[in-house]
Amino acid sequence: MPNCTSKSAAMPVLDRLWHRCRLATLSSSRPGLGIIEDGIIASRGGRIVYAGAAADASSLLDAQERIDCDGRWITPGLIDCHTHLVYGGDRAGEFEQRLAGVSYEEIARAGGGILSTVRATRQASEDELVASARPRLAALMAEGMTTIEIKSGYGLELETERRQLRAARRLGRECPINVRTTFLGAHALPPEAKGDTAEYIETLCRDMLPTLAAEHLADAVDAFCESIAFSPEETAQVFSAARALGLPVRLHADQLSNLGGATLAARFGALSADHLEYASDEGVAAMAGTGTVAVLLPGAFYFIREKQVPPVDSFRRHGVPMALATDSNPGSSPLTSLLLAMNMGATLFRLTVDECIAGVTREAARALGMMTEVGSLEAGKWCDLAIWDIERPAELVYRMGFNPLHARVWRGEIQDRQ
Ligand code: DI6
Ligand code: FE
């Protein structure tokens, strides 16, 4: 056993050390945001080796680079745990229709909506999908996002679904971010199915899903369980196929009506159930039983001018964890700001500041099944940081359209502002 002296002398040099900073660690073992007023963070090999009080870490002084944070706040890098970032075209024309009084559902039923983006996505090459997603990604990264989930669902046939997922993986290789992909083949019924939902779901389960899983293109499987999309029974079929392949599931649940989506998600042990404006108390209780995260998407609520607020008090009462995400997509939430998503979460859904910040960090990591890797400032996790020019954490939630990011750190490396 080495004694204390030889141990510290032999300690490897740290790559980087941030000091004189205030930390919102989001560590589950601390109350609230896990605040440390005089903190330091040390990294080695892209991982956090220490995040805590400066007073407890006097031996951690030997780093290749020391960064004086001058009292700035550091949070975990932000996580957007629900996006449809990769797609062709846009829906600005539909937005104008909606301003003239046509509803989101009416547009969808008339063959517009998701299907108009499907047409544009089918026409786009992988390069074009990557190129058009990049500015949206850059906007999120400029606000400290370091991890993102990206869904397919605008192909609705194997080739295009694959191209979307490949584009998402490529963004993960080419940009300093962590990417998690989700297969959302059950997003809408493609026009060529001519109304034969059963046949489409059968093809999806038999061919598309196993093929994409074998190509390691999908980290999870999602479905849109809604009257304008797929029934609970069809969704269950997709989920059974996913589970048989060992893939975790998540669900667009109870967004426009209550079809029992929250209960269904829980029945399959889903990582998350998302939207949930119309979720019942029974559904929330079921989610509590399986640790399914409620992913709240105030951007979509705002943009389609929904009136029904998700049952936030019920989530709190039942101890269901709540995450917040942008739902970035061309139809119901053309949003590329997690800061604004937090502001909307607070203003529209009455979430607290702590719930909003936890919702785009620790709870978003939970929704992605990435708790051991990201989401809090704790030794062993990736050193993904957002460093802010703010005086108190509430400023991240309070402002609208202002970006106080000072620096973004991904896997221990300081990134240029995008
Ligand atoms: N719910 C949504 O809010 C998005 N997909 C979904 O299942 C909408 C996607 C779109 O309108 O393009
Ligand atoms: Fe969505």
Coordinates of C-alpha atoms and ligand atoms in Angstrom, one line a residue:
M1 CA 0.0 0.0 0.0
P2 CA 1.5 3.3 -1.0
N3 CA 1.5 5.9 1.8
C4 CA -0.1 9.3 1.3
T5 CA 3.0 11.1 0.2
S6 CA 4.0 8.7 -2.5
K7 CA 0.4 8.5 -3.7
S8 CA 0.2 12.3 -4.3
A9 CA 3.7 12.4 -5.9
A10 CA 2.7 9.6 -8.3
M11 CA -0.6 11.2 -9.2
P12 CA -0.9 11.7 -13.0
V13 CA -1.1 15.2 -14.3
L14 CA -4.6 16.5 -14.9
D15 CA -5.4 17.7 -18.4
R16 CA -7.4 20.7 -17.2
L17 CA -8.6 22.4 -14.1
W18 CA -11.3 25.0 -13.9
H19 CA -11.2 27.0 -10.6
R20 CA -12.8 29.9 -8.9
C21 CA -16.1 28.8 -10.3
R22 CA -19.6 28.3 -8.9
L23 CA -21.0 24.9 -9.7
A24 CA -24.6 23.6 -10.2
T25 CA -23.5 20.0 -10.1
L26 CA -27.0 18.5 -10.4
S27 CA -25.6 15.6 -8.4
S28 CA -28.5 13.4 -7.1
S29 CA -26.7 13.2 -3.7
R30 CA -27.2 16.9 -3.1
P31 CA -30.4 18.9 -2.7
G32 CA -31.7 21.2 -5.4
L33 CA -29.1 22.0 -8.1
G34 CA -26.3 20.7 -6.0
I35 CA -24.7 24.1 -5.7
I36 CA -21.0 24.5 -4.7
E37 CA -20.0 28.2 -4.2
D38 CA -16.2 27.9 -4.5
G39 CA -15.8 24.9 -6.8
I40 CA -13.3 23.3 -9.1
I41 CA -13.6 20.8 -11.8
A42 CA -10.6 18.7 -13.0
S43 CA -10.5 16.6 -16.1
R44 CA -8.4 13.9 -17.5
G45 CA -8.9 11.9 -20.7
G46 CA -12.2 13.8 -21.4
R47 CA -13.7 12.7 -18.1
I48 CA -14.3 14.5 -14.9
V49 CA -12.0 13.3 -12.2
Y50 CA -13.1 15.8 -9.6
A51 CA -16.0 18.2 -9.3
G52 CA -16.5 19.8 -5.9
A53 CA -15.4 22.2 -3.3
A54 CA -12.0 23.8 -3.8
A55 CA -11.3 23.4 -0.1
D56 CA -11.6 19.6 -0.3
A57 CA -9.2 19.3 -3.2
S58 CA -5.9 21.0 -2.3
S59 CA -3.9 18.1 -3.9
L60 CA -5.5 18.7 -7.3
L61 CA -3.3 21.5 -8.4
D62 CA -1.1 19.9 -10.9
A63 CA -2.8 20.4 -14.3
Q64 CA -1.5 21.1 -17.8
E65 CA -3.9 23.9 -18.1
R66 CA -5.6 26.0 -15.3
I67 CA -8.6 28.1 -16.2
D68 CA -9.6 30.9 -13.8
C69 CA -13.4 31.2 -14.1
D70 CA -13.6 34.4 -12.2
G71 CA -16.7 33.3 -10.3
R72 CA -18.7 32.2 -13.4
W73 CA -21.3 29.5 -13.0
I74 CA -20.8 26.0 -14.5
T75 CA -23.6 23.6 -15.2
P76 CA -23.4 20.2 -17.0
G77 CA -23.5 20.6 -20.7
L78 CA -27.1 20.9 -21.8
I79 CA -29.0 17.8 -23.1
D80 CA -31.8 18.0 -25.7
C81 CA -33.4 14.6 -25.2
H82 CA -36.2 14.9 -27.9
T83 CA -35.6 16.3 -31.3
H84 CA -36.4 15.6 -35.0
L85 CA -33.4 17.7 -36.1
V86 CA -32.7 15.9 -39.4
Y87 CA -35.3 16.5 -42.2
G88 CA -35.7 18.0 -45.6
G89 CA -37.5 21.3 -46.4
D90 CA -39.5 23.4 -44.0
R91 CA -43.1 24.2 -43.2
A92 CA -43.2 28.0 -43.2
G93 CA -46.1 27.9 -45.7
E94 CA -48.1 25.7 -43.3
F95 CA -47.4 28.2 -40.6
E96 CA -49.1 30.8 -42.7
Q97 CA -52.1 28.5 -43.2
R98 CA -52.3 28.0 -39.5
L99 CA -52.2 31.8 -38.9
A100 CA -55.2 32.0 -41.3
G101 CA -57.1 29.6 -39.0
V102 CA -56.4 26.1 -40.2
S103 CA -55.5 23.7 -37.3
Y104 CA -52.4 21.4 -37.1
E105 CA -54.7 18.3 -37.2
E106 CA -56.7 19.6 -40.2
I107 CA -53.5 20.2 -42.2
A108 CA -52.3 16.7 -41.2
R109 CA -55.5 15.1 -42.3
A110 CA -55.4 16.9 -45.7
G111 CA -52.0 15.2 -46.5
G112 CA -49.8 18.1 -45.3
G113 CA -48.1 18.2 -42.0
I114 CA -45.7 15.4 -41.3
L115 CA -46.3 14.0 -44.8
S116 CA -45.1 17.1 -46.5
T117 CA -41.8 16.8 -44.7
V118 CA -41.7 13.2 -45.6
R119 CA -41.9 14.2 -49.3
A120 CA -39.0 16.7 -48.9
T121 CA -36.9 14.3 -46.8
R122 CA -37.3 11.5 -49.4
Q123 CA -35.9 13.8 -52.0
A124 CA -32.8 14.9 -49.9
S125 CA -29.5 13.1 -50.0
E126 CA -27.6 12.2 -46.9
D127 CA -25.2 15.2 -47.5
E128 CA -28.2 17.5 -47.9
L129 CA -29.8 16.2 -44.7
V130 CA -26.5 16.8 -42.8
A131 CA -26.0 20.2 -44.3
S132 CA -29.5 21.4 -43.5
A133 CA -29.4 20.1 -39.9
R134 CA -26.0 21.8 -39.2
P135 CA -27.3 25.4 -38.6
R136 CA -30.0 24.1 -36.2
L137 CA -27.4 22.0 -34.4
A138 CA -25.1 25.0 -34.2
A139 CA -27.8 27.1 -32.6
L140 CA -28.3 24.5 -29.9
M141 CA -24.5 24.1 -29.4
A142 CA -24.1 27.9 -29.1
E143 CA -26.2 27.7 -26.0
G144 CA -24.1 25.0 -24.3
M145 CA -25.8 21.8 -25.7
T146 CA -23.4 18.9 -25.6
T147 CA -25.8 15.9 -26.0
I148 CA -28.7 15.5 -28.4
E149 CA -31.2 12.8 -29.3
I150 CA -32.2 12.8 -33.0
K151 CA -35.2 10.8 -34.3
S152 CA -35.9 9.5 -37.8
G153 CA -39.6 9.4 -38.8
Y154 CA -39.7 11.5 -42.0
G155 CA -38.8 8.6 -44.3
L156 CA -41.5 6.0 -43.5
E157 CA -39.6 3.5 -45.7
L158 CA -36.3 1.8 -45.1
E159 CA -34.1 3.8 -47.4
T160 CA -35.0 7.2 -46.1
E161 CA -35.3 6.2 -42.5
R162 CA -31.8 4.8 -42.8
R163 CA -30.5 8.0 -44.5
Q164 CA -31.9 10.1 -41.7
L165 CA -30.3 7.9 -39.0
R166 CA -27.0 7.9 -40.9
A167 CA -27.1 11.6 -41.1
A168 CA -27.7 11.8 -37.4
R169 CA -24.8 9.5 -36.7
R170 CA -22.6 11.5 -39.0
L171 CA -23.4 14.7 -37.1
G172 CA -22.2 12.9 -34.0
R173 CA -18.9 12.0 -35.7
E174 CA -18.3 15.4 -37.3
C175 CA -19.4 17.7 -34.5
P176 CA -18.2 17.9 -30.9
I177 CA -21.4 16.5 -29.4
N178 CA -22.8 13.2 -28.2
V179 CA -25.7 11.9 -30.4
R180 CA -28.3 9.3 -29.5
T181 CA -30.5 8.1 -32.4
T182 CA -34.1 7.0 -32.2
F183 CA -36.0 5.1 -34.9
L184 CA -39.5 6.7 -35.3
G185 CA -40.8 4.7 -38.3
A186 CA -44.2 4.7 -36.6
H187 CA -44.6 8.5 -37.0
A188 CA -47.3 8.6 -39.7
L189 CA -48.7 6.3 -42.3
P190 CA -47.0 6.8 -45.6
P191 CA -49.2 7.6 -48.6
E192 CA -48.2 4.4 -50.5
A193 CA -49.7 2.3 -47.7
K194 CA -53.1 3.5 -48.9
G195 CA -54.6 3.4 -45.4
D196 CA -53.4 -0.1 -44.6
T197 CA -52.0 0.6 -41.2
A198 CA -51.7 -3.1 -40.2
E199 CA -49.6 -3.9 -43.2
Y200 CA -47.3 -0.9 -42.6
I201 CA -46.7 -1.8 -39.0
E202 CA -46.1 -5.4 -40.0
T203 CA -43.4 -4.3 -42.5
L204 CA -41.9 -2.0 -39.9
C205 CA -41.6 -4.7 -37.3
R206 CA -40.5 -7.5 -39.7
D207 CA -38.1 -5.6 -42.0
M208 CA -37.3 -2.0 -41.2
L209 CA -36.6 -2.3 -37.5
P210 CA -34.5 -5.5 -37.5
T211 CA -32.5 -4.1 -40.5
L212 CA -31.7 -0.8 -38.8
A213 CA -31.0 -2.5 -35.5
A214 CA -28.5 -4.8 -37.2
E215 CA -26.8 -1.8 -38.7
H216 CA -26.6 -0.2 -35.2
L217 CA -28.3 2.9 -36.5
A218 CA -31.0 3.1 -33.7
D219 CA -30.3 3.5 -30.0
A220 CA -34.0 3.4 -29.2
V221 CA -37.4 3.1 -30.8
D222 CA -40.2 5.7 -30.6
A223 CA -43.8 5.9 -31.9
F224 CA -46.5 8.5 -32.3
C225 CA -49.6 7.1 -30.5
E226 CA -52.4 9.4 -31.5
S227 CA -55.7 9.5 -33.4
I228 CA -53.9 11.0 -36.4
A229 CA -51.1 8.4 -36.2
F230 CA -51.0 5.0 -34.5
S231 CA -53.3 3.2 -32.1
P232 CA -52.2 1.8 -28.7
E233 CA -52.4 -1.7 -30.2
E234 CA -50.2 -0.8 -33.1
T235 CA -47.8 1.0 -30.9
A236 CA -47.6 -2.1 -28.6
Q237 CA -46.7 -4.2 -31.7
V238 CA -43.8 -1.9 -32.5
F239 CA -42.7 -1.9 -28.9
S240 CA -42.8 -5.7 -28.6
A241 CA -40.6 -5.9 -31.7
A242 CA -38.2 -3.3 -30.3
R243 CA -37.9 -5.1 -26.9
A244 CA -37.3 -8.4 -28.7
L245 CA -34.3 -6.8 -30.3
G246 CA -33.1 -5.4 -27.0
L247 CA -33.8 -1.8 -27.9
P248 CA -35.3 0.6 -25.3
V249 CA -38.5 2.4 -26.2
R250 CA -40.0 5.9 -25.7
L251 CA -43.3 7.3 -26.8
H252 CA -45.0 10.4 -28.2
A253 CA -47.9 10.0 -25.7
D254 CA -51.1 11.8 -25.0
Q255 CA -50.1 14.9 -26.9
L256 CA -53.4 15.8 -28.6
S257 CA -55.8 13.4 -26.9
N258 CA -55.8 10.8 -24.2
L259 CA -55.3 7.3 -25.7
G260 CA -53.7 5.9 -22.6
G261 CA -50.2 6.5 -24.0
A262 CA -48.6 7.1 -20.6
T263 CA -49.9 3.7 -19.3
L264 CA -48.8 2.0 -22.4
A265 CA -45.3 3.5 -22.2
A266 CA -45.0 2.3 -18.6
R267 CA -46.2 -1.2 -19.5
F268 CA -43.1 -1.5 -21.8
G269 CA -40.8 0.1 -19.3
A270 CA -40.2 3.0 -21.6
L271 CA -37.3 5.3 -20.9
S272 CA -39.6 8.2 -21.4
A273 CA -43.1 9.3 -22.4
D274 CA -43.1 12.6 -24.1
H275 CA -45.6 15.5 -24.5
L276 CA -48.3 14.1 -22.1
E277 CA -50.6 17.1 -22.1
Y278 CA -53.6 14.8 -21.9
A279 CA -52.1 12.1 -19.6
S280 CA -54.4 10.8 -16.9
D281 CA -53.6 10.4 -13.3
E282 CA -53.6 6.7 -13.8
G283 CA -51.0 7.0 -16.6
V284 CA -48.8 9.2 -14.4
A285 CA -49.0 6.6 -11.5
A286 CA -48.0 3.9 -14.0
M287 CA -45.0 5.9 -15.1
A288 CA -44.0 6.4 -11.5
G289 CA -43.9 2.6 -11.0
T290 CA -41.5 2.1 -13.9
G291 CA -39.3 5.1 -13.5
T292 CA -40.4 6.4 -16.9
V293 CA -39.4 10.0 -17.4
A294 CA -41.9 12.6 -18.4
V295 CA -40.4 14.7 -21.3
L296 CA -42.2 18.0 -21.5
L297 CA -42.1 19.9 -24.8
P298 CA -43.4 23.4 -24.2
G299 CA -42.2 24.5 -27.7
A300 CA -44.8 22.3 -29.4
F301 CA -47.5 23.3 -26.8
Y302 CA -46.8 27.0 -27.6
F303 CA -46.5 26.6 -31.4
I304 CA -49.7 24.7 -32.0
R305 CA -51.4 26.9 -29.4
E306 CA -52.4 24.0 -27.2
K307 CA -54.5 24.9 -24.2
Q308 CA -54.2 21.7 -22.1
V309 CA -51.2 21.9 -19.8
P310 CA -49.4 18.6 -18.9
P311 CA -50.3 17.4 -15.4
V312 CA -47.1 18.8 -13.7
D313 CA -48.5 18.6 -10.2
S314 CA -49.4 15.0 -10.7
F315 CA -45.8 14.2 -11.9
R316 CA -44.6 15.9 -8.7
R317 CA -47.0 14.1 -6.4
H318 CA -46.1 10.7 -7.9
G319 CA -42.4 11.4 -8.1
V320 CA -42.2 11.1 -11.9
P321 CA -38.9 12.8 -13.1
M322 CA -39.5 15.6 -15.6
A323 CA -37.2 16.5 -18.4
L324 CA -37.5 19.4 -20.9
A325 CA -36.6 19.3 -24.6
T326 CA -37.1 21.4 -27.7
D327 CA -38.9 18.7 -29.9
S328 CA -37.1 20.6 -32.7
N329 CA -39.1 19.8 -35.8
P330 CA -40.4 21.7 -38.8
G331 CA -44.1 21.3 -38.0
S332 CA -45.0 21.6 -34.4
S333 CA -41.9 23.1 -32.8
P334 CA -39.4 24.8 -35.0
L335 CA -37.4 25.6 -31.9
T336 CA -33.6 25.4 -31.6
S337 CA -33.1 26.9 -28.1
L338 CA -33.0 25.0 -24.8
L339 CA -32.8 28.3 -23.0
L340 CA -36.1 29.3 -24.5
A341 CA -37.5 25.8 -23.8
M342 CA -36.6 26.4 -20.1
N343 CA -38.3 29.8 -20.1
M344 CA -41.4 28.3 -21.7
G345 CA -41.4 25.4 -19.2
A346 CA -41.4 27.9 -16.4
T347 CA -43.9 30.3 -17.9
L348 CA -46.3 28.0 -19.6
F349 CA -46.1 24.8 -17.4
R350 CA -45.1 26.5 -14.1
L351 CA -42.0 24.5 -13.6
T352 CA -39.5 25.9 -11.0
V353 CA -36.1 27.1 -12.0
D354 CA -34.5 24.0 -10.4
E355 CA -36.9 21.7 -12.4
C356 CA -36.1 23.5 -15.6
I357 CA -32.4 23.3 -15.2
A358 CA -32.5 19.6 -14.0
G359 CA -34.9 19.0 -17.0
V360 CA -32.2 19.9 -19.5
T361 CA -29.4 18.2 -17.7
R362 CA -29.8 15.3 -15.2
E363 CA -33.3 14.3 -16.1
A364 CA -32.7 14.6 -19.8
A365 CA -29.8 12.2 -19.3
R366 CA -32.2 9.9 -17.4
A367 CA -34.6 10.0 -20.3
L368 CA -31.8 8.9 -22.6
G369 CA -30.6 6.1 -20.4
M370 CA -27.3 8.0 -20.1
M371 CA -27.1 8.7 -16.4
T372 CA -23.7 7.1 -16.0
E373 CA -22.2 9.2 -18.7
V374 CA -23.6 12.7 -18.7
G375 CA -26.1 15.0 -17.0
S376 CA -24.3 16.0 -13.8
L377 CA -20.9 17.2 -12.7
E378 CA -19.6 14.0 -11.1
A379 CA -16.3 12.1 -11.2
G380 CA -16.4 9.5 -14.0
K381 CA -18.8 11.2 -16.3
W382 CA -17.8 13.0 -19.5
C383 CA -16.4 16.4 -18.8
D384 CA -19.2 18.2 -20.8
L385 CA -19.7 21.7 -19.4
A386 CA -21.5 24.9 -20.0
I387 CA -19.9 27.9 -18.5
W388 CA -22.1 30.9 -18.0
D389 CA -21.8 34.7 -17.5
I390 CA -24.6 34.9 -15.0
E391 CA -24.9 35.8 -11.3
R392 CA -27.5 33.2 -10.4
P393 CA -28.9 30.1 -12.1
A394 CA -32.4 31.6 -12.4
E395 CA -31.0 33.8 -15.2
L396 CA -30.8 30.8 -17.5
V397 CA -34.6 30.4 -17.2
Y398 CA -35.6 34.0 -16.9
R399 CA -34.4 35.7 -20.0
M400 CA -35.9 35.3 -23.5
G401 CA -33.7 35.4 -26.5
F402 CA -30.4 36.2 -24.7
N403 CA -27.5 33.8 -24.6
P404 CA -25.2 34.1 -21.6
L405 CA -22.9 31.2 -22.6
H406 CA -19.2 32.0 -21.9
A407 CA -17.8 28.7 -23.1
R408 CA -18.8 25.2 -24.0
V409 CA -16.6 22.2 -23.0
W410 CA -17.1 18.8 -24.7
R411 CA -15.2 15.8 -23.3
G412 CA -12.7 18.1 -21.5
E413 CA -12.0 20.2 -24.6
I414 CA -12.9 23.9 -24.7
Q415 CA -14.9 24.6 -27.9
D416 CA -15.1 27.8 -29.8
R417 CA -18.5 29.5 -29.6
Q418 CA -20.4 28.4 -32.7
Ligands
DI6_1 N1 -45.4 15.0 -32.4 C1 -44.9 16.2 -32.7 O1 -45.0 17.2 -32.1 C2 -44.1 16.0 -33.9 N2 -44.1 14.6 -34.2 C3 -44.9 14.1 -33.3 O2 -45.2 12.9 -33.3 C4 -44.6 16.8 -35.1 C5 -43.8 16.5 -36.3 C6 -44.2 17.3 -37.5 O3 -45.3 18.0 -37.4 O4 -43.5 17.3 -38.5
FE2 FE -41.6 14.9 -31.2

